[in-house]
XYZ file of C-alpha atoms in Angstrom:
353
model
C -30.929 -14.227 -21.542
C -30.167 -10.590 -22.143
C -30.167 -8.584 -18.903
C -32.519 -5.855 -20.137
C -34.929 -8.385 -21.670
C -35.051 -10.421 -18.472
C -35.698 -7.334 -16.326
C -38.395 -6.144 -18.749
C -40.159 -9.548 -18.649
C -40.018 -9.707 -14.859
C -41.402 -6.189 -14.521
C -44.146 -6.958 -17.069
C -45.050 -10.098 -15.117
C -45.170 -8.143 -11.860
C -47.332 -5.462 -13.475
C -49.702 -8.108 -14.909
C -50.011 -9.862 -11.531
C -50.776 -6.566 -9.810
C -53.447 -5.661 -12.413
C -55.104 -9.087 -12.074
C -55.082 -8.801 -8.290
C -56.561 -5.307 -8.399
C -59.296 -6.316 -10.841
C -60.146 -9.295 -8.677
C -60.323 -7.057 -5.625
C -62.564 -4.604 -7.505
C -64.985 -7.332 -8.634
C -65.186 -8.973 -5.215
C -65.693 -5.625 -3.465
C -68.399 -4.575 -5.892
C -70.176 -7.906 -5.539
C -70.087 -7.665 -1.725
C -71.635 -4.193 -1.706
C -73.918 -4.697 -4.719
C -74.922 -8.355 -5.076
C -77.369 -7.309 -7.793
C -74.302 -6.870 -10.051
C -74.553 -10.497 -11.104
C -78.288 -10.242 -11.750
C -77.792 -7.291 -14.122
C -79.601 -4.702 -11.977
C -77.308 -1.659 -11.841
C -77.926 1.761 -10.357
C -76.284 5.174 -10.696
C -74.721 4.759 -7.234
C -73.166 1.514 -8.370
C -71.535 3.128 -11.388
C -70.116 5.965 -9.255
C -68.771 3.451 -6.771
C -67.107 1.367 -9.461
C -65.455 4.388 -11.094
C -64.201 5.651 -7.718
C -62.951 2.214 -6.722
C -61.165 1.727 -10.014
C -59.500 5.143 -9.693
C -58.327 4.390 -6.174
C -57.086 0.956 -7.159
C -55.301 2.434 -10.192
C -53.486 4.903 -7.939
C -52.668 2.068 -5.568
C -51.301 0.084 -8.505
C -49.048 2.971 -9.487
C -47.802 3.285 -5.917
C -47.102 -0.432 -5.684
C -45.283 -0.477 -9.014
C -43.307 2.625 -8.025
C -42.360 0.966 -4.753
C -41.443 -2.252 -6.561
C -39.244 -0.435 -9.061
C -37.936 2.390 -6.911
C -36.793 0.569 -3.778
C -33.924 -1.357 -5.426
C -33.010 1.658 -7.584
C -32.790 3.867 -4.498
C -30.591 1.251 -2.789
C -28.236 1.241 -5.802
C -28.155 5.046 -5.853
C -27.118 5.082 -2.199
C -24.407 2.523 -2.948
C -23.069 4.522 -5.906
C -23.014 7.671 -3.767
C -20.950 5.795 -1.161
C -18.520 4.629 -3.849
C -18.193 8.200 -5.127
C -17.311 9.375 -1.608
C -14.570 6.737 -1.249
C -16.489 4.235 0.902
C -16.064 0.865 -0.769
C -17.891 -1.377 1.703
C -21.396 -2.607 0.898
C -24.222 -0.491 2.423
C -25.176 -1.412 5.977
C -28.535 -2.826 4.795
C -26.824 -5.314 2.480
C -27.666 -8.291 4.702
C -31.274 -7.154 5.087
C -32.025 -7.502 1.376
C -30.906 -11.141 1.397
C -32.872 -14.090 2.669
C -31.297 -15.691 5.716
C -31.787 -19.299 4.612
C -30.599 -19.244 1.007
C -28.624 -16.025 1.019
C -30.359 -14.913 -2.176
C -31.689 -11.454 -2.891
C -35.227 -10.799 -1.812
C -37.938 -9.469 -4.096
C -37.893 -6.924 -5.649
C -34.053 -6.760 -5.400
C -33.654 -10.094 -7.158
C -34.796 -8.465 -10.406
C -31.539 -6.499 -10.472
C -29.191 -9.240 -9.229
C -26.756 -8.730 -12.148
C -26.576 -5.010 -11.429
C -25.886 -5.701 -7.757
C -23.162 -8.158 -8.746
C -21.564 -5.566 -11.019
C -21.685 -3.019 -8.201
C -19.888 -5.474 -5.914
C -17.230 -6.045 -8.584
C -16.864 -2.287 -9.047
C -16.544 -1.800 -5.294
C -13.806 -4.469 -5.058
C -11.937 -2.991 -8.020
C -12.065 0.530 -6.580
C -10.880 -0.744 -3.193
C -7.927 -2.581 -4.769
C -7.016 0.471 -6.829
C -7.181 2.684 -3.743
C -4.958 0.301 -1.763
C -2.481 0.069 -4.649
C -2.407 3.864 -4.923
C -1.805 4.283 -1.200
C 0.955 1.670 -1.286
C 2.566 3.390 -4.267
C 2.392 6.780 -2.546
C 3.906 5.279 0.603
C 6.792 3.803 -1.410
C 7.358 7.194 -3.073
C 7.406 8.996 0.273
C 9.838 6.477 1.752
C 12.015 6.647 -1.373
C 12.222 10.455 -1.205
C 12.733 10.438 2.564
C 15.526 7.867 2.253
C 17.363 9.835 -0.428
C 16.921 13.074 1.543
C 18.475 11.333 4.532
C 21.379 9.976 2.460
C 22.105 13.436 1.030
C 23.470 14.388 4.452
C 26.424 11.990 4.175
C 28.171 13.451 1.079
C 27.318 16.944 2.290
C 29.129 16.151 5.545
C 32.205 15.022 3.602
C 32.170 18.153 1.443
C 31.671 20.407 4.457
C 34.382 18.652 6.468
C 37.094 18.594 3.822
C 36.356 22.125 2.594
C 36.616 23.355 6.202
C 39.982 21.593 6.522
C 41.234 23.248 3.334
C 40.081 26.679 4.534
C 41.640 26.295 7.983
C 44.482 28.828 8.092
C 46.154 27.140 11.082
C 47.365 24.240 8.943
C 49.477 24.253 5.803
C 48.459 21.351 3.681
C 50.816 19.944 1.108
C 49.894 19.966 -2.566
C 49.274 16.197 -2.458
C 46.963 16.561 0.554
C 45.063 19.373 -1.110
C 44.625 17.280 -4.266
C 43.415 14.370 -2.140
C 40.866 16.552 -0.338
C 39.651 18.048 -3.618
C 39.385 14.577 -5.136
C 37.193 13.461 -2.237
C 35.057 16.595 -2.524
C 34.641 15.923 -6.249
C 33.660 12.290 -5.586
C 31.051 13.362 -3.065
C 29.711 16.000 -5.436
C 29.233 13.246 -8.033
C 27.521 11.179 -5.362
C 25.206 14.115 -4.665
C 24.335 14.319 -8.355
C 23.473 10.597 -8.379
C 21.201 10.986 -5.365
C 19.464 13.984 -6.947
C 18.930 11.928 -10.106
C 17.432 9.162 -7.961
C 14.901 11.688 -6.678
C 13.555 11.955 -10.224
C 12.897 8.227 -10.384
C 9.326 7.274 -9.547
C 9.068 3.841 -7.923
C 5.799 2.050 -8.684
C 4.954 -0.284 -5.816
C 8.535 -1.254 -5.045
C 12.075 0.090 -4.905
C 13.587 0.163 -8.426
C 16.542 -2.230 -8.672
C 19.234 -2.444 -11.345
C 20.740 -5.763 -10.358
C 23.995 -7.227 -11.578
C 26.471 -9.836 -10.455
C 28.625 -8.059 -7.854
C 31.640 -8.937 -5.733
C 30.147 -8.088 -2.346
C 33.552 -8.284 -0.620
C 34.973 -5.513 -2.791
C 31.770 -3.465 -2.450
C 31.885 -3.657 1.359
C 35.623 -2.955 1.416
C 35.171 0.251 -0.590
C 32.260 1.345 1.606
C 34.206 0.713 4.827
C 37.202 2.614 3.460
C 34.942 5.499 2.430
C 33.238 5.835 5.826
C 36.410 5.272 7.894
C 38.258 8.002 5.972
C 35.648 10.652 6.768
C 36.833 13.504 9.025
C 34.073 12.781 11.550
C 35.090 9.075 11.771
C 38.783 9.475 12.565
C 38.264 8.575 16.232
C 36.804 5.124 15.444
C 38.708 1.891 14.802
C 37.465 0.017 11.715
C 38.510 -3.533 10.910
C 37.378 -5.841 8.119
C 37.800 -9.592 7.962
C 36.281 -11.361 4.941
C 36.745 -15.139 4.919
C 36.788 -15.685 1.113
C 38.502 -13.060 -0.988
C 35.524 -12.884 -3.326
C 31.821 -13.581 -2.861
C 29.438 -12.981 -5.720
C 25.874 -11.865 -5.123
C 23.169 -10.461 -7.405
C 22.275 -6.969 -6.229
C 22.000 -3.316 -7.166
C 25.507 -2.077 -6.257
C 24.411 1.523 -5.703
C 21.505 0.680 -3.403
C 23.415 -2.008 -1.524
C 26.233 0.494 -0.945
C 23.650 2.935 0.421
C 22.332 0.307 2.827
C 25.771 -0.686 4.157
C 26.881 2.946 4.384
C 23.814 3.786 6.471
C 24.616 0.992 8.903
C 28.276 2.040 9.178
C 27.365 5.707 9.639
C 24.879 4.670 12.326
C 27.648 2.824 14.141
C 29.698 6.037 14.127
C 27.177 8.739 14.943
C 25.463 6.797 17.746
C 28.655 5.714 19.537
C 31.443 7.650 21.294
C 34.942 8.016 19.887
C 37.172 5.021 20.472
C 34.427 2.540 19.514
C 35.655 -0.503 17.599
C 33.647 -1.350 14.490
C 34.362 -4.770 12.980
C 33.029 -5.903 9.608
C 32.982 -9.595 8.685
C 31.814 -11.315 5.510
C 31.233 -15.046 5.234
C 29.290 -17.657 3.305
C 26.802 -19.735 5.255
C 25.930 -23.372 4.672
C 22.477 -22.441 3.311
C 24.123 -20.628 0.357
C 23.531 -17.205 1.840
C 26.127 -14.496 2.271
C 26.316 -12.833 5.684
C 27.738 -9.384 6.314
C 28.199 -8.615 10.016
C 28.776 -5.118 11.374
C 29.653 -5.349 15.056
C 30.558 -2.557 17.464
C 31.312 -2.413 21.178
C 29.469 0.845 21.664
C 26.534 1.923 23.782
C 23.945 -0.385 22.184
C 20.227 0.227 22.444
C 17.105 -1.333 23.909
C 14.476 -3.557 22.365
C 12.961 -2.269 19.142
C 9.349 -2.441 18.072
C 10.390 -3.053 14.468
C 13.103 -2.290 11.954
C 10.697 -0.135 9.954
C 9.702 1.953 12.970
C 11.816 5.117 12.987
C 10.554 6.217 16.413
C 11.356 3.086 18.425
C 14.666 4.472 19.713
C 17.341 6.973 18.851
C 19.663 4.281 17.497
C 17.044 2.397 15.493
C 16.355 5.541 13.534
C 15.804 6.462 9.923
C 19.185 5.171 8.719
C 18.484 1.669 10.025
C 14.966 1.739 8.597
C 16.239 2.812 5.152
C 18.897 0.088 5.170
C 16.332 -2.542 6.096
C 14.003 -1.534 3.253
C 16.849 -1.602 0.719
C 17.965 -5.033 1.930
C 14.401 -6.381 1.829
C 14.117 -5.131 -1.763
C 16.958 -7.560 -2.554
C 15.037 -10.428 -0.856
C 17.539 -10.222 1.976
C 17.185 -9.965 5.742
C 18.634 -7.645 8.357
C 18.987 -9.157 11.829
C 19.729 -6.870 14.787
C 21.153 -7.944 18.149
C 21.795 -5.196 20.667
C 21.681 -4.507 24.394
C 22.404 -1.286 26.260
C 26.124 -0.941 27.116
C 26.919 -4.237 25.329
C 27.277 -3.080 21.735
C 25.376 -3.956 18.596
C 25.632 -6.634 15.903
C 23.923 -6.124 12.562
C 23.726 -9.116 10.202
C 22.832 -8.726 6.521
C 21.931 -11.996 4.831
C 21.779 -12.103 1.038
C 21.294 -14.911 -1.450
C 24.445 -15.933 -3.308
C 24.568 -15.322 -7.055
C 23.609 -18.219 -9.298
C 26.689 -19.786 -10.820
């Protein structure tokens, strides 16, 4: 049955019942005070009494009908006002308008049960949209914060090599100067890529451009890049991949960012002379494991990989790397103790053959 027709019929029925009840009350009251009503003997006082009684009962009828119609409408208005203010939970009197035994709406709220159901659906939809919006905004903030953090690395290269070129105490050969300028150019291109990434707007998750990638070659290039930096000359890097090639499906640019963050962390949080070993192997469960192990200062127990404030070592770089690895359905496992070094294990699914 049409919603408006059903509500109209129920309200008409309620109005009819109230009128019948009021007329019955009027007749019974008049008969009690003037029994001669039934015998046909009527006086002027009787007529005044009946008119007054009918007027009072008519006003009472209007009040009862107004209460019957207005109470649920007021409840819905309060609910809509709460939704407009961003409060998506049902009003605190929601349980009071339901019967305890059957859980159904009480009268007169039951007349508008479809409207209440639509309000509940609207409330759930608005709550989901709000949560999705907050999640999207959080992803955007983390994306921008991660890129802002990664901008420091190429800037450090550019600053370091340009300072070396400008140092008047050394006379660099033409080949060395070309090499330094080539590195500066590469890092400038890297800066441009990161700035372009800032213009990307992730919706709910980190945007991936996956392709089949030789992870051994990707890690080798990243290790060579970090180990050749001026600020990493005092650290001993070694790399020992078991197979010469291991294919995984990943976004090469983002995976390089993740591994570079972990390698840079191993440098900036450890003293010179620290040994940093990188190993790549295939596990029996068809996952690829990349281990970055150092014998540096280590750090204490962390509250979580995504918590940038848990310790100085488990900072933003480690958090960014973990998010990028999780976006590839991978896992980052951290083992570290103070004064005993740190082992970081990246586990990725192998590419489908």
